Each structure stands twice: as structure tokens, then as C-alpha cells.
Amino acid sequence: MAKEIDLYARQKRLAWFLVIPAVVVVLLIVAYPLVQVVYTSFFRANLDGSVEPKFVGFQNYINILSDPDWWSAVQVTLLFAFFSASLEAIIGLGVALVANSEFKGRTLLRVALLIPWAIPTVVSSQIWRWMFNQIYGVVNVILVDLHLVSDADKVAWLAAPATAALLSIRPLSQH
């Protein structure tokens, strides 16, 4: 019995010995920037560093919490998060059920489903950004070619809040 307790205690010490370095790294990666952001939030500063930061206390929080644009952004963010997560879960479940069922071409479907994971999200989002570019984006080129908009009236898809919010409702890239 004593040997079992001794072995358990040694295993427990070993587990902590192996986990502590990872915990320290995570704390340094997460906690330090978080503390730095909270500290910086009590100052008014220019991003270019041309003016010395000035301590303003909770004034930044008062300003942002009384700003209707901020609350609008929070609302859009929450709506986007809710609908995109719900839609992704529903579509993901449906695709998983189809991919798991027996049918001819199942292997081809599974390979096709893995392709989006092969393309990094950054590359995918950059491609979408280029496609919706006001000057040379393929979406505007198609609209001009179809005579739906003139060359002078190309749409700034990602610059206008209404069209950017419209585009953000449906996920453009796989996460």
C-alpha cells in the first residue's frame, strides 16, 4: 500500500513538473499582453508616439460606453457571432452526416471536404479581399461587364459599412 501511495505521489509530482512550463508559457503569452492592454487603456495616447501618453483614468471607458457607434459595433459582432456559429454548426452537422453515409463517390466528397483545410485562412481571406477590391476586384469587373454598374461607380465592398456588414453575415472563408 505504501508503494502505491509513493508511486501516485511521484506521478503527481511528475505531472506538475511537466505541466508547469506550459502553464508559464501560456501565462506569459496571454497574461502579459492582457495586463499591458488594461494598463494602456487608462492613458490617452497617439498611435504614432508623437505625444507623450497622458493618464486619463476611466475616461476612455466612459467615452466608449457612451458611444452609440461602439454599441452598434457590439450588436453587429454579437449577431455575426451568433448567426455564423449557428450556421456553421448546422451546415457542419449536415455535411458530416452526408459524408458518413454510404454512397458512391463518398471518398471523393471526403477529399473535397479536406481541401479548405489545406488552404490557410490567411490566404483564403486575402483572396476574398482581392475579389471584393473596388479597383481591380473580380466582383466589380463582373458587375461592370454585365452593365449592372458603371466603371466609375464600382462598389467599395469592404469600405462601406453596409456592404461590409452584408458580406460578414455569410462566412467568406473556412475557419
XYZ file of C-alpha atoms in Angstrom:
175
model
C 0.000 0.000 0.000
C 2.816 2.419 0.843
C 4.444 1.769 -2.514
C 1.182 2.616 -4.328
C 0.895 5.932 -2.470
C 4.544 6.675 -3.134
C 4.119 5.872 -6.845
C 0.976 8.022 -7.035
C 2.736 10.942 -5.337
C 5.702 10.639 -7.690
C 3.407 10.545 -10.728
C 1.559 13.581 -9.443
C 4.839 15.492 -8.969
C 5.963 14.447 -12.450
C 2.666 15.640 -13.930
C 3.064 19.055 -12.279
C 6.724 19.175 -13.334
C 5.670 18.607 -16.961
C 2.660 20.953 -16.902
C 4.225 23.966 -15.149
C 6.458 25.051 -18.093
C 3.445 25.026 -20.426
C 1.363 26.997 -17.914
C 4.158 29.561 -17.527
C 4.454 29.984 -21.304
C 0.689 30.390 -21.706
C 0.593 32.921 -18.875
C 3.408 34.901 -20.486
C 1.733 34.800 -23.884
C -1.763 35.620 -22.608
C -1.417 37.408 -19.281
C 1.329 39.881 -20.169
C -0.450 41.360 -23.213
C -3.745 41.416 -21.299
C -2.205 43.323 -18.378
C -0.454 45.662 -20.844
C -3.737 46.411 -22.644
C -5.587 47.095 -19.393
C -2.750 49.364 -18.217
C -2.638 51.230 -21.549
C -6.422 51.693 -21.538
C -6.070 54.235 -18.727
C -3.999 56.569 -20.924
C -4.741 58.851 -23.874
C -2.028 58.370 -26.480
C -1.362 58.838 -30.181
C -0.533 55.657 -32.039
C 2.398 57.313 -33.786
C 4.056 58.091 -30.435
C 4.401 61.796 -31.236
C 2.766 62.844 -27.960
C 3.581 61.528 -24.505
C 0.701 59.358 -23.193
C -1.474 61.148 -20.610
C -3.207 59.349 -17.736
C -6.986 59.787 -18.023
C -8.255 57.129 -15.619
C -11.627 55.649 -16.553
C -12.422 58.395 -19.091
C -11.674 56.088 -22.042
C -14.186 53.577 -20.671
C -16.777 56.301 -20.085
C -16.273 57.568 -23.636
C -16.602 54.162 -25.264
C -19.580 53.030 -23.173
C -21.460 56.213 -24.050
C -20.656 55.973 -27.783
C -23.627 54.695 -29.842
C -21.275 53.602 -32.640
C -19.495 51.276 -30.211
C -22.774 49.725 -29.088
C -23.744 49.317 -32.741
C -20.446 47.523 -33.382
C -21.063 45.275 -30.363
C -24.525 44.453 -31.707
C -23.186 43.615 -35.171
C -20.413 41.496 -33.636
C -22.844 39.541 -31.451
C -25.245 38.996 -34.361
C -22.411 37.865 -36.591
C -21.053 35.507 -33.928
C -24.476 34.009 -33.209
C -25.537 33.511 -36.815
C -22.168 32.362 -38.131
C -21.683 29.870 -35.287
C -25.240 28.571 -35.673
C -24.973 28.317 -39.442
C -21.560 26.640 -39.274
C -22.817 24.117 -36.705
C -25.927 23.251 -38.739
C -24.067 23.001 -42.059
C -21.202 21.115 -40.415
C -23.571 18.567 -38.892
C -25.354 18.121 -42.206
C -22.121 17.667 -44.149
C -20.788 15.250 -41.502
C -23.945 13.153 -41.737
C -23.744 13.069 -45.540
C -20.000 12.292 -45.537
C -20.543 9.457 -43.067
C -23.325 7.802 -45.039
C -22.742 5.055 -47.610
C -22.915 6.215 -51.241
C -20.904 6.088 -54.431
C -18.267 8.845 -54.520
C -18.015 9.173 -50.741
C -14.207 9.161 -50.896
C -14.234 11.971 -53.470
C -16.577 14.005 -51.249
C -14.323 13.491 -48.234
C -11.279 14.621 -50.217
C -13.186 17.691 -51.418
C -14.135 18.497 -47.823
C -10.476 18.431 -46.755
C -9.324 20.916 -49.402
C -10.419 24.048 -47.458
C -8.301 22.920 -44.515
C -5.311 22.690 -46.823
C -5.560 26.409 -47.613
C -4.592 28.610 -44.674
C -7.275 31.030 -43.533
C -4.995 33.999 -44.144
C -4.528 33.092 -47.804
C -8.235 32.460 -48.224
C -9.224 35.775 -46.625
C -6.660 37.635 -48.744
C -8.167 36.101 -51.894
C -11.641 37.268 -50.834
C -10.240 40.732 -50.083
C -8.796 40.923 -53.589
C -12.026 39.658 -55.143
C -14.016 42.460 -53.464
C -11.455 45.215 -54.133
C -13.057 48.366 -55.509
C -10.491 48.971 -58.262
C -9.394 45.567 -59.558
C -11.675 43.096 -57.787
C -13.260 40.401 -59.918
C -16.702 41.054 -58.405
C -16.710 44.648 -59.678
C -15.265 43.539 -63.018
C -18.171 41.101 -63.448
C -20.700 43.766 -62.424
C -19.208 46.217 -64.948
C -19.154 43.535 -67.681
C -22.816 42.748 -67.008
C -23.567 46.505 -67.125
C -25.026 46.406 -63.608
C -22.688 49.226 -62.510
C -20.633 51.695 -64.487
C -16.845 51.743 -64.389
C -16.997 54.985 -62.387
C -19.485 53.584 -59.848
C -17.662 50.437 -58.743
C -18.712 49.285 -55.296
C -16.289 49.667 -52.378
C -17.488 46.411 -50.815
C -15.224 46.375 -47.778
C -15.033 50.129 -47.237
C -18.730 50.907 -46.844
C -20.219 49.760 -43.522
C -23.445 48.465 -45.093
C -21.801 46.225 -47.699
C -19.026 45.110 -45.329
C -21.656 44.068 -42.771
C -23.628 42.319 -45.526
C -20.535 40.381 -46.583
C -19.687 39.465 -42.991
C -23.070 37.786 -42.422
C -22.054 34.834 -44.554
C -18.606 33.390 -43.805
C -16.338 34.014 -46.777
C -13.629 31.602 -45.709
C -13.488 28.368 -43.779
C -12.351 28.638 -40.163
